[in-house]
Amino acid sequence: MTLRFAKPRDVTLHYHLRAGARGARPVVFLNSLGTDFRIWQSVAECLGDMPILMMDKRGHGLSDAGETSIAGLAGDVADLMDHLGLCAAVICGVSVGGLIAQALAAARPDLVAGLVLCNTGAKIGDAEGWNARISAVESTGIEPMAEAVLERWFSPGFRAGMPAELAGYRNMLTRTTAAGYAATCAAIRDADLSASTQEISVPTACIGGTEDLATPPDLVAALAEMIPDATLTLIDDVGHLPCIEAPEVVADHIAALWTTLE
């Protein structure tokens, strides 16, 4: 995979672009807190020759850090898509990536033809919880909380049966900078997209995991009810990152929505 970088605005963004079939509608992936775009690789491999854009949000992976808000992160996606000449895409986001996808749909509807919103809500958590996490990260770093985060990310079956993979994703988490992690926590804390999300008018699929402790099924169901004509799928025995635990299922939902738009 070739490393690619662009600086369309104030930060350098790391991304991967698979050209795919000429003229086909692109799929854009937006990753979660404490991860980089590699969490989508298994999903992308299931999508044949669809054009694919994956990117590291600011403060994560190989992208620069910088002033962070959900609106600003959506602006980064818009800037990169404009830079690459992409529009009318299927946007697939997990967790905070789902918040960014919703904000992008509101701010730049020309870029969004459909949404796949995984393990997310219009508002995630509360100020007290996010402030406690920010304080912990700023005081002692990510390492001491890693096990608790992994319990929210993955189902008990994955944690018990995939020790090497679990260790690898733990490395991904703990190698995220404390500053980038904390800034994204603050962006999630400050975001309530309920008003704009109710106005989403593109085809939308909402996906959750029955074992998700971070964005529980009830939160994802509430999001699906909020968006006109959105569908809801809860994947059994899967935690917060179905793109890792059930990539074929996520890919099937993306492909089904993508097909309806053609």
mmCIF file of N, CA and C in Angstrom, residues 5-138:
data_model
loop_
_atom_site.group_PDB
_atom_site.id
_atom_site.type_symbol
_atom_site.label_atom_id
_atom_site.label_comp_id
_atom_site.label_asym_id
_atom_site.label_seq_id
_atom_site.Cartn_x
_atom_site.Cartn_y
_atom_site.Cartn_z
ATOM 1 N N PHE A 5 -0.162 11.451 1.076
ATOM 2 C CA PHE A 5 -0.398 12.563 1.977
ATOM 3 C C PHE A 5 -0.898 13.765 1.184
ATOM 4 N N ALA A 6 -1.756 14.555 1.821
ATOM 5 C CA ALA A 6 -2.230 15.799 1.215
ATOM 6 C C ALA A 6 -2.435 16.821 2.322
ATOM 7 N N LYS A 7 -2.261 18.091 1.976
ATOM 8 C CA LYS A 7 -2.511 19.169 2.921
ATOM 9 C C LYS A 7 -3.457 20.173 2.271
ATOM 10 N N PRO A 8 -4.753 19.823 2.208
ATOM 11 C CA PRO A 8 -5.694 20.714 1.543
ATOM 12 C C PRO A 8 -6.052 21.951 2.364
ATOM 13 N N ARG A 9 -5.797 21.900 3.682
ATOM 14 C CA ARG A 9 -6.126 23.061 4.516
ATOM 15 C C ARG A 9 -5.001 23.268 5.527
ATOM 16 N N ASP A 10 -5.247 23.030 6.818
ATOM 17 C CA ASP A 10 -4.255 23.379 7.840
ATOM 18 C C ASP A 10 -3.460 22.197 8.357
ATOM 19 N N VAL A 11 -3.833 20.959 8.013
ATOM 20 C CA VAL A 11 -3.092 19.802 8.478
ATOM 21 C C VAL A 11 -2.802 18.857 7.312
ATOM 22 N N THR A 12 -1.713 18.107 7.458
ATOM 23 C CA THR A 12 -1.400 17.060 6.500
ATOM 24 C C THR A 12 -2.191 15.814 6.858
ATOM 25 N N LEU A 13 -2.879 15.251 5.872
ATOM 26 C CA LEU A 13 -3.725 14.084 6.068
ATOM 27 C C LEU A 13 -3.129 12.889 5.341
ATOM 28 N N HIS A 14 -3.099 11.765 6.036
ATOM 29 C CA HIS A 14 -2.644 10.505 5.465
ATOM 30 C C HIS A 14 -3.856 9.747 4.939
ATOM 31 N N TYR A 15 -3.754 9.240 3.715
ATOM 32 C CA TYR A 15 -4.915 8.564 3.126
ATOM 33 C C TYR A 15 -4.478 7.459 2.186
ATOM 34 N N HIS A 16 -5.412 6.601 1.853
ATOM 35 C CA HIS A 16 -5.222 5.592 0.815
ATOM 36 C C HIS A 16 -6.379 5.697 -0.156
ATOM 37 N N LEU A 17 -6.083 5.743 -1.436
ATOM 38 C CA LEU A 17 -7.101 5.816 -2.480
ATOM 39 C C LEU A 17 -6.923 4.637 -3.426
ATOM 40 N N ARG A 18 -7.976 3.829 -3.546
ATOM 41 C CA ARG A 18 -8.002 2.764 -4.545
ATOM 42 C C ARG A 18 -8.903 3.225 -5.673
ATOM 43 N N ALA A 19 -8.330 3.349 -6.853
ATOM 44 C CA ALA A 19 -9.064 3.972 -7.954
ATOM 45 C C ALA A 19 -10.328 3.200 -8.320
ATOM 46 N N GLY A 20 -10.267 1.884 -8.386
ATOM 47 C CA GLY A 20 -11.452 1.102 -8.710
ATOM 48 C C GLY A 20 -11.903 1.276 -10.144
ATOM 49 N N ALA A 21 -13.117 0.837 -10.398
ATOM 50 C CA ALA A 21 -13.680 0.900 -11.751
ATOM 51 C C ALA A 21 -13.898 2.343 -12.162
ATOM 52 N N ARG A 22 -13.552 2.655 -13.398
ATOM 53 C CA ARG A 22 -13.690 4.029 -13.894
ATOM 54 C C ARG A 22 -15.150 4.472 -13.846
ATOM 55 N N GLY A 23 -15.375 5.645 -13.248
ATOM 56 C CA GLY A 23 -16.710 6.217 -13.193
ATOM 57 C C GLY A 23 -17.608 5.668 -12.112
ATOM 58 N N ALA A 24 -17.120 4.676 -11.335
ATOM 59 C CA ALA A 24 -17.964 4.091 -10.287
ATOM 60 C C ALA A 24 -18.029 5.011 -9.078
ATOM 61 N N ARG A 25 -19.106 4.866 -8.316
ATOM 62 C CA ARG A 25 -19.311 5.701 -7.131
ATOM 63 C C ARG A 25 -18.312 5.306 -6.040
ATOM 64 N N PRO A 26 -17.624 6.275 -5.426
ATOM 65 C CA PRO A 26 -16.644 5.924 -4.391
ATOM 66 C C PRO A 26 -17.296 5.613 -3.047
ATOM 67 N N VAL A 27 -16.566 4.871 -2.232
ATOM 68 C CA VAL A 27 -16.922 4.617 -0.840
ATOM 69 C C VAL A 27 -15.834 5.237 0.028
ATOM 70 N N VAL A 28 -16.237 6.052 0.990
ATOM 71 C CA VAL A 28 -15.301 6.754 1.864
ATOM 72 C C VAL A 28 -15.465 6.219 3.280
ATOM 73 N N PHE A 29 -14.355 5.807 3.895
ATOM 74 C CA PHE A 29 -14.377 5.211 5.227
ATOM 75 C C PHE A 29 -13.805 6.178 6.258
ATOM 76 N N LEU A 30 -14.489 6.276 7.399
ATOM 77 C CA LEU A 30 -14.080 7.170 8.482
ATOM 78 C C LEU A 30 -13.959 6.354 9.761
ATOM 79 N N ASN A 31 -12.772 6.379 10.370
ATOM 80 C CA ASN A 31 -12.490 5.452 11.459
ATOM 81 C C ASN A 31 -12.816 6.023 12.837
ATOM 82 N N SER A 32 -12.633 5.172 13.839
ATOM 83 C CA SER A 32 -13.076 5.456 15.203
ATOM 84 C C SER A 32 -11.972 6.095 16.038
ATOM 85 N N LEU A 33 -12.307 6.420 17.263
ATOM 86 C CA LEU A 33 -11.366 6.985 18.230
ATOM 87 C C LEU A 33 -10.275 5.962 18.553
ATOM 88 N N GLY A 34 -9.021 6.389 18.466
ATOM 89 C CA GLY A 34 -7.917 5.519 18.843
ATOM 90 C C GLY A 34 -7.522 4.497 17.795
ATOM 91 N N THR A 35 -7.982 4.671 16.558
ATOM 92 C CA THR A 35 -7.628 3.749 15.470
ATOM 93 C C THR A 35 -7.167 4.541 14.257
ATOM 94 N N ASP A 36 -6.618 3.816 13.273
ATOM 95 C CA ASP A 36 -6.316 4.437 11.993
ATOM 96 C C ASP A 36 -7.067 3.701 10.892
ATOM 97 N N PHE A 37 -6.840 4.098 9.637
ATOM 98 C CA PHE A 37 -7.715 3.583 8.576
ATOM 99 C C PHE A 37 -7.534 2.095 8.296
ATOM 100 N N ARG A 38 -6.536 1.454 8.894
ATOM 101 C CA ARG A 38 -6.342 0.025 8.649
ATOM 102 C C ARG A 38 -7.494 -0.828 9.173
ATOM 103 N N ILE A 39 -8.328 -0.280 10.061
ATOM 104 C CA ILE A 39 -9.463 -1.068 10.554
ATOM 105 C C ILE A 39 -10.458 -1.404 9.443
ATOM 106 N N TRP A 40 -10.368 -0.702 8.308
ATOM 107 C CA TRP A 40 -11.309 -0.918 7.201
ATOM 108 C C TRP A 40 -10.767 -1.839 6.119
ATOM 109 N N GLN A 41 -9.542 -2.296 6.226
ATOM 110 C CA GLN A 41 -8.938 -3.011 5.114
ATOM 111 C C GLN A 41 -9.699 -4.280 4.743
ATOM 112 N N SER A 42 -10.150 -5.046 5.741
ATOM 113 C CA SER A 42 -10.873 -6.284 5.431
ATOM 114 C C SER A 42 -12.205 -5.990 4.749
ATOM 115 N N VAL A 43 -12.851 -4.898 5.150
ATOM 116 C CA VAL A 43 -14.099 -4.502 4.489
ATOM 117 C C VAL A 43 -13.821 -4.119 3.043
ATOM 118 N N ALA A 44 -12.797 -3.302 2.830
ATOM 119 C CA ALA A 44 -12.466 -2.855 1.475
ATOM 120 C C ALA A 44 -12.149 -4.031 0.565
ATOM 121 N N GLU A 45 -11.479 -5.050 1.102
ATOM 122 C CA GLU A 45 -11.141 -6.220 0.293
ATOM 123 C C GLU A 45 -12.371 -6.983 -0.175
ATOM 124 N N CYS A 46 -13.480 -6.828 0.542
ATOM 125 C CA CYS A 46 -14.728 -7.507 0.175
ATOM 126 C C CYS A 46 -15.521 -6.740 -0.879
ATOM 127 N N LEU A 47 -15.065 -5.549 -1.235
ATOM 128 C CA LEU A 47 -15.864 -4.675 -2.102
ATOM 129 C C LEU A 47 -15.367 -4.643 -3.544
ATOM 130 N N GLY A 48 -14.672 -5.678 -3.947
ATOM 131 C CA GLY A 48 -14.297 -5.815 -5.352
ATOM 132 C C GLY A 48 -13.539 -4.632 -5.884
ATOM 133 N N ASP A 49 -14.043 -4.071 -7.003
ATOM 134 C CA ASP A 49 -13.325 -2.970 -7.641
ATOM 135 C C ASP A 49 -14.008 -1.622 -7.416
ATOM 136 N N MET A 50 -14.779 -1.500 -6.313
ATOM 137 C CA MET A 50 -15.331 -0.186 -5.979
ATOM 138 C C MET A 50 -14.197 0.773 -5.636
ATOM 139 N N PRO A 51 -14.275 2.031 -6.076
ATOM 140 C CA PRO A 51 -13.300 3.025 -5.629
ATOM 141 C C PRO A 51 -13.403 3.224 -4.113
ATOM 142 N N ILE A 52 -12.269 3.274 -3.442
ATOM 143 C CA ILE A 52 -12.217 3.336 -1.979
ATOM 144 C C ILE A 52 -11.307 4.475 -1.546
ATOM 145 N N LEU A 53 -11.778 5.291 -0.582
ATOM 146 C CA LEU A 53 -10.933 6.266 0.096
ATOM 147 C C LEU A 53 -10.959 5.961 1.585
ATOM 148 N N MET A 54 -9.761 5.761 2.162
ATOM 149 C CA MET A 54 -9.604 5.627 3.606
ATOM 150 C C MET A 54 -8.645 6.715 4.070
ATOM 151 N N MET A 55 -8.880 7.276 5.248
ATOM 152 C CA MET A 55 -8.036 8.367 5.712
ATOM 153 C C MET A 55 -7.884 8.323 7.223
ATOM 154 N N ASP A 56 -6.742 8.829 7.700
ATOM 155 C CA ASP A 56 -6.526 9.020 9.129
ATOM 156 C C ASP A 56 -6.991 10.418 9.507
ATOM 157 N N LYS A 57 -7.913 10.493 10.454
ATOM 158 C CA LYS A 57 -8.330 11.822 10.903
ATOM 159 C C LYS A 57 -7.199 12.495 11.672
ATOM 160 N N ARG A 58 -7.278 13.784 11.817
ATOM 161 C CA ARG A 58 -6.215 14.528 12.492
ATOM 162 C C ARG A 58 -6.007 13.994 13.910
ATOM 163 N N GLY A 59 -4.737 13.935 14.309
ATOM 164 C CA GLY A 59 -4.390 13.415 15.624
ATOM 165 C C GLY A 59 -4.311 11.907 15.693
ATOM 166 N N HIS A 60 -4.490 11.214 14.568
ATOM 167 C CA HIS A 60 -4.467 9.761 14.527
ATOM 168 C C HIS A 60 -3.605 9.279 13.366
ATOM 169 N N GLY A 61 -3.090 8.055 13.502
ATOM 170 C CA GLY A 61 -2.304 7.480 12.423
ATOM 171 C C GLY A 61 -1.146 8.375 12.034
ATOM 172 N N LEU A 62 -1.019 8.613 10.729
ATOM 173 C CA LEU A 62 0.083 9.432 10.217
ATOM 174 C C LEU A 62 -0.351 10.842 9.845
ATOM 175 N N SER A 63 -1.578 11.218 10.206
ATOM 176 C CA SER A 63 -2.033 12.592 9.949
ATOM 177 C C SER A 63 -1.546 13.526 11.042
ATOM 178 N N ASP A 64 -1.442 14.810 10.686
ATOM 179 C CA ASP A 64 -1.071 15.828 11.671
ATOM 180 C C ASP A 64 -2.128 15.954 12.754
ATOM 181 N N ALA A 65 -1.717 16.476 13.899
ATOM 182 C CA ALA A 65 -2.656 16.940 14.907
ATOM 183 C C ALA A 65 -3.092 18.358 14.548
ATOM 184 N N GLY A 66 -4.075 18.856 15.263
ATOM 185 C CA GLY A 66 -4.552 20.213 15.024
ATOM 186 C C GLY A 66 -5.841 20.458 15.779
ATOM 187 N N GLU A 67 -6.321 21.679 15.738
ATOM 188 C CA GLU A 67 -7.568 22.019 16.415
ATOM 189 C C GLU A 67 -8.683 21.097 15.930
ATOM 190 N N THR A 68 -9.418 20.514 16.877
ATOM 191 C CA THR A 68 -10.310 19.416 16.539
ATOM 192 C C THR A 68 -11.741 19.678 17.006
ATOM 193 N N SER A 69 -12.687 19.470 16.099
ATOM 194 C CA SER A 69 -14.119 19.458 16.400
ATOM 195 C C SER A 69 -14.755 18.527 15.378
ATOM 196 N N ILE A 70 -15.975 18.110 15.624
ATOM 197 C CA ILE A 70 -16.633 17.251 14.642
ATOM 198 C C ILE A 70 -16.827 18.002 13.325
ATOM 199 N N ALA A 71 -17.214 19.270 13.410
ATOM 200 C CA ALA A 71 -17.358 20.062 12.188
ATOM 201 C C ALA A 71 -16.028 20.187 11.457
ATOM 202 N N GLY A 72 -14.943 20.389 12.214
ATOM 203 C CA GLY A 72 -13.637 20.500 11.591
ATOM 204 C C GLY A 72 -13.176 19.195 10.963
ATOM 205 N N LEU A 73 -13.456 18.065 11.619
ATOM 206 C CA LEU A 73 -13.105 16.763 11.061
ATOM 207 C C LEU A 73 -13.907 16.486 9.792
ATOM 208 N N ALA A 74 -15.182 16.878 9.788
ATOM 209 C CA ALA A 74 -15.970 16.757 8.558
ATOM 210 C C ALA A 74 -15.399 17.651 7.466
ATOM 211 N N GLY A 75 -14.902 18.831 7.861
ATOM 212 C CA GLY A 75 -14.254 19.713 6.898
ATOM 213 C C GLY A 75 -13.006 19.090 6.290
ATOM 214 N N ASP A 76 -12.255 18.329 7.099
ATOM 215 C CA ASP A 76 -11.082 17.630 6.559
ATOM 216 C C ASP A 76 -11.490 16.618 5.489
ATOM 217 N N VAL A 77 -12.571 15.884 5.758
ATOM 218 C CA VAL A 77 -13.056 14.911 4.774
ATOM 219 C C VAL A 77 -13.459 15.632 3.490
ATOM 220 N N ALA A 78 -14.213 16.722 3.637
ATOM 221 C CA ALA A 78 -14.644 17.482 2.461
ATOM 222 C C ALA A 78 -13.452 18.017 1.682
ATOM 223 N N ASP A 79 -12.473 18.562 2.398
ATOM 224 C CA ASP A 79 -11.294 19.110 1.731
ATOM 225 C C ASP A 79 -10.539 18.028 0.954
ATOM 226 N N LEU A 80 -10.388 16.852 1.578
ATOM 227 C CA LEU A 80 -9.657 15.781 0.908
ATOM 228 C C LEU A 80 -10.439 15.258 -0.294
ATOM 229 N N MET A 81 -11.750 15.104 -0.149
ATOM 230 C CA MET A 81 -12.558 14.660 -1.282
ATOM 231 C C MET A 81 -12.496 15.667 -2.422
ATOM 232 N N ASP A 82 -12.578 16.951 -2.103
ATOM 233 C CA ASP A 82 -12.448 17.988 -3.144
ATOM 234 C C ASP A 82 -11.075 17.909 -3.804
ATOM 235 N N HIS A 83 -10.054 17.731 -3.002
ATOM 236 C CA HIS A 83 -8.682 17.642 -3.509
ATOM 237 C C HIS A 83 -8.522 16.480 -4.486
ATOM 238 N N LEU A 84 -9.222 15.377 -4.196
ATOM 239 C CA LEU A 84 -9.102 14.171 -5.014
ATOM 240 C C LEU A 84 -10.165 14.090 -6.109
ATOM 241 N N GLY A 85 -11.062 15.061 -6.160
ATOM 242 C CA GLY A 85 -12.098 15.082 -7.186
ATOM 243 C C GLY A 85 -13.199 14.069 -6.967
ATOM 244 N N LEU A 86 -13.519 13.771 -5.697
ATOM 245 C CA LEU A 86 -14.563 12.797 -5.369
ATOM 246 C C LEU A 86 -15.833 13.514 -4.941
ATOM 247 N N CYS A 87 -16.978 12.954 -5.314
ATOM 248 C CA CYS A 87 -18.251 13.511 -4.872
ATOM 249 C C CYS A 87 -19.297 12.398 -4.880
ATOM 250 N N ALA A 88 -20.482 12.700 -4.338
ATOM 251 C CA ALA A 88 -21.623 11.776 -4.353
ATOM 252 C C ALA A 88 -21.220 10.365 -3.940
ATOM 253 N N ALA A 89 -20.539 10.271 -2.806
ATOM 254 C CA ALA A 89 -19.992 9.005 -2.333
ATOM 255 C C ALA A 89 -20.921 8.346 -1.323
ATOM 256 N N VAL A 90 -20.700 7.052 -1.106
ATOM 257 C CA VAL A 90 -21.238 6.369 0.068
ATOM 258 C C VAL A 90 -20.231 6.601 1.192
ATOM 259 N N ILE A 91 -20.683 7.220 2.270
ATOM 260 C CA ILE A 91 -19.808 7.524 3.399
ATOM 261 C C ILE A 91 -20.099 6.516 4.499
ATOM 262 N N CYS A 92 -19.069 5.805 4.924
ATOM 263 C CA CYS A 92 -19.214 4.780 5.957
ATOM 264 C C CYS A 92 -18.343 5.155 7.137
ATOM 265 N N GLY A 93 -18.965 5.436 8.283
ATOM 266 C CA GLY A 93 -18.212 5.825 9.467
ATOM 267 C C GLY A 93 -18.592 4.995 10.669
ATOM 268 N N VAL A 94 -17.606 4.688 11.505
ATOM 269 C CA VAL A 94 -17.842 3.942 12.736
ATOM 270 C C VAL A 94 -17.517 4.830 13.932
ATOM 271 N N SER A 95 -18.391 4.817 14.932
ATOM 272 C CA SER A 95 -18.206 5.564 16.171
ATOM 273 C C SER A 95 -18.072 7.056 15.878
ATOM 274 N N VAL A 96 -16.953 7.701 16.259
ATOM 275 C CA VAL A 96 -16.798 9.120 15.925
ATOM 276 C C VAL A 96 -16.805 9.316 14.418
ATOM 277 N N GLY A 97 -16.361 8.306 13.663
ATOM 278 C CA GLY A 97 -16.471 8.389 12.204
ATOM 279 C C GLY A 97 -17.906 8.525 11.747
ATOM 280 N N GLY A 98 -18.837 7.928 12.484
ATOM 281 C CA GLY A 98 -20.252 8.090 12.173
ATOM 282 C C GLY A 98 -20.747 9.492 12.469
ATOM 283 N N LEU A 99 -20.249 10.093 13.541
ATOM 284 C CA LEU A 99 -20.574 11.501 13.809
ATOM 285 C C LEU A 99 -20.054 12.392 12.684
ATOM 286 N N ILE A 100 -18.827 12.136 12.261
ATOM 287 C CA ILE A 100 -18.235 12.934 11.176
ATOM 288 C C ILE A 100 -19.050 12.775 9.900
ATOM 289 N N ALA A 101 -19.502 11.550 9.618
ATOM 290 C CA ALA A 101 -20.315 11.308 8.424
ATOM 291 C C ALA A 101 -21.622 12.083 8.470
ATOM 292 N N GLN A 102 -22.263 12.109 9.642
ATOM 293 C CA GLN A 102 -23.502 12.873 9.775
ATOM 294 C C GLN A 102 -23.257 14.365 9.573
ATOM 295 N N ALA A 103 -22.162 14.869 10.151
ATOM 296 C CA ALA A 103 -21.845 16.291 9.998
ATOM 297 C C ALA A 103 -21.522 16.626 8.547
ATOM 298 N N LEU A 104 -20.846 15.721 7.850
ATOM 299 C CA LEU A 104 -20.530 15.942 6.436
ATOM 300 C C LEU A 104 -21.802 15.991 5.602
ATOM 301 N N ALA A 105 -22.748 15.105 5.892
ATOM 302 C CA ALA A 105 -24.016 15.090 5.147
ATOM 303 C C ALA A 105 -24.757 16.413 5.307
ATOM 304 N N ALA A 106 -24.667 17.004 6.490
ATOM 305 C CA ALA A 106 -25.342 18.285 6.730
ATOM 306 C C ALA A 106 -24.621 19.444 6.060
ATOM 307 N N ALA A 107 -23.289 19.434 6.122
ATOM 308 C CA ALA A 107 -22.515 20.576 5.626
ATOM 309 C C ALA A 107 -22.267 20.525 4.127
ATOM 310 N N ARG A 108 -22.077 19.313 3.575
ATOM 311 C CA ARG A 108 -21.726 19.172 2.161
ATOM 312 C C ARG A 108 -22.548 18.044 1.524
ATOM 313 N N PRO A 109 -23.835 18.266 1.355
ATOM 314 C CA PRO A 109 -24.675 17.199 0.788
ATOM 315 C C PRO A 109 -24.256 16.763 -0.610
ATOM 316 N N ASP A 110 -23.522 17.613 -1.332
ATOM 317 C CA ASP A 110 -23.057 17.221 -2.666
ATOM 318 C C ASP A 110 -22.054 16.075 -2.621
ATOM 319 N N LEU A 111 -21.425 15.883 -1.474
ATOM 320 C CA LEU A 111 -20.422 14.833 -1.344
ATOM 321 C C LEU A 111 -21.004 13.503 -0.893
ATOM 322 N N VAL A 112 -22.263 13.496 -0.470
ATOM 323 C CA VAL A 112 -22.842 12.330 0.201
ATOM 324 C C VAL A 112 -24.074 11.841 -0.550
ATOM 325 N N ALA A 113 -23.974 10.632 -1.129
ATOM 326 C CA ALA A 113 -25.128 10.016 -1.796
ATOM 327 C C ALA A 113 -25.829 9.018 -0.891
ATOM 328 N N GLY A 114 -25.109 8.474 0.083
ATOM 329 C CA GLY A 114 -25.678 7.508 1.011
ATOM 330 C C GLY A 114 -24.778 7.377 2.220
ATOM 331 N N LEU A 115 -25.332 6.852 3.315
ATOM 332 C CA LEU A 115 -24.594 6.744 4.572
ATOM 333 C C LEU A 115 -24.698 5.324 5.123
ATOM 334 N N VAL A 116 -23.591 4.814 5.618
ATOM 335 C CA VAL A 116 -23.575 3.608 6.438
ATOM 336 C C VAL A 116 -22.984 4.024 7.780
ATOM 337 N N LEU A 117 -23.823 4.042 8.803
ATOM 338 C CA LEU A 117 -23.444 4.565 10.116
ATOM 339 C C LEU A 117 -23.322 3.397 11.083
ATOM 340 N N CYS A 118 -22.088 3.081 11.462
ATOM 341 C CA CYS A 118 -21.810 1.911 12.293
ATOM 342 C C CYS A 118 -21.552 2.323 13.743
ATOM 343 N N ASN A 119 -22.275 1.700 14.663
ATOM 344 C CA ASN A 119 -21.952 1.810 16.085
ATOM 345 C C ASN A 119 -21.726 3.263 16.489
ATOM 346 N N THR A 120 -22.764 4.042 16.279
ATOM 347 C CA THR A 120 -22.670 5.478 16.527
ATOM 348 C C THR A 120 -24.037 6.017 16.909
ATOM 349 N N GLY A 121 -24.122 7.309 17.168
ATOM 350 C CA GLY A 121 -25.368 7.976 17.475
ATOM 351 C C GLY A 121 -25.289 9.416 17.024
ATOM 352 N N ALA A 122 -26.366 10.160 17.247
ATOM 353 C CA ALA A 122 -26.316 11.595 16.981
ATOM 354 C C ALA A 122 -25.585 12.324 18.104
ATOM 355 N N LYS A 123 -25.560 11.710 19.274
ATOM 356 C CA LYS A 123 -24.771 12.186 20.418
ATOM 357 C C LYS A 123 -24.267 10.942 21.138
ATOM 358 N N ILE A 124 -23.001 10.928 21.477
ATOM 359 C CA ILE A 124 -22.392 9.761 22.116
ATOM 360 C C ILE A 124 -21.885 10.149 23.501
ATOM 361 N N GLY A 125 -22.405 9.510 24.519
ATOM 362 C CA GLY A 125 -21.940 9.736 25.878
ATOM 363 C C GLY A 125 -22.362 11.075 26.449
ATOM 364 N N ASP A 126 -21.779 11.416 27.608
ATOM 365 C CA ASP A 126 -22.097 12.683 28.262
ATOM 366 C C ASP A 126 -20.811 13.389 28.674
ATOM 367 N N ALA A 127 -20.965 14.654 29.040
ATOM 368 C CA ALA A 127 -19.787 15.476 29.347
ATOM 369 C C ALA A 127 -18.994 14.903 30.512
ATOM 370 N N GLU A 128 -19.692 14.395 31.522
ATOM 371 C CA GLU A 128 -18.987 13.865 32.694
ATOM 372 C C GLU A 128 -18.062 12.711 32.311
ATOM 373 N N GLY A 129 -18.574 11.782 31.530
ATOM 374 C CA GLY A 129 -17.770 10.635 31.123
ATOM 375 C C GLY A 129 -16.591 11.031 30.254
ATOM 376 N N TRP A 130 -16.825 11.922 29.282
ATOM 377 C CA TRP A 130 -15.735 12.331 28.397
ATOM 378 C C TRP A 130 -14.696 13.156 29.143
ATOM 379 N N ASN A 131 -15.144 14.021 30.063
ATOM 380 C CA ASN A 131 -14.174 14.809 30.833
ATOM 381 C C ASN A 131 -13.292 13.915 31.697
ATOM 382 N N ALA A 132 -13.888 12.856 32.259
ATOM 383 C CA ALA A 132 -13.094 11.932 33.063
ATOM 384 C C ALA A 132 -12.059 11.219 32.196
ATOM 385 N N ARG A 133 -12.452 10.840 30.987
ATOM 386 C CA ARG A 133 -11.500 10.155 30.116
ATOM 387 C C ARG A 133 -10.394 11.106 29.668
ATOM 388 N N ILE A 134 -10.759 12.340 29.325
ATOM 389 C CA ILE A 134 -9.754 13.324 28.925
ATOM 390 C C ILE A 134 -8.751 13.555 30.055
ATOM 391 N N SER A 135 -9.259 13.700 31.278
ATOM 392 C CA SER A 135 -8.381 13.921 32.422
ATOM 393 C C SER A 135 -7.432 12.747 32.628
ATOM 394 N N ALA A 136 -7.955 11.526 32.477
ATOM 395 C CA ALA A 136 -7.114 10.341 32.654
ATOM 396 C C ALA A 136 -6.035 10.267 31.590
ATOM 397 N N VAL A 137 -6.395 10.545 30.349
ATOM 398 C CA VAL A 137 -5.418 10.487 29.255
ATOM 399 C C VAL A 137 -4.343 11.552 29.444
ATOM 400 N N GLU A 138 -4.754 12.746 29.827
ATOM 401 C CA GLU A 138 -3.783 13.826 30.008
ATOM 402 C C GLU A 138 -2.874 13.568 31.202
#
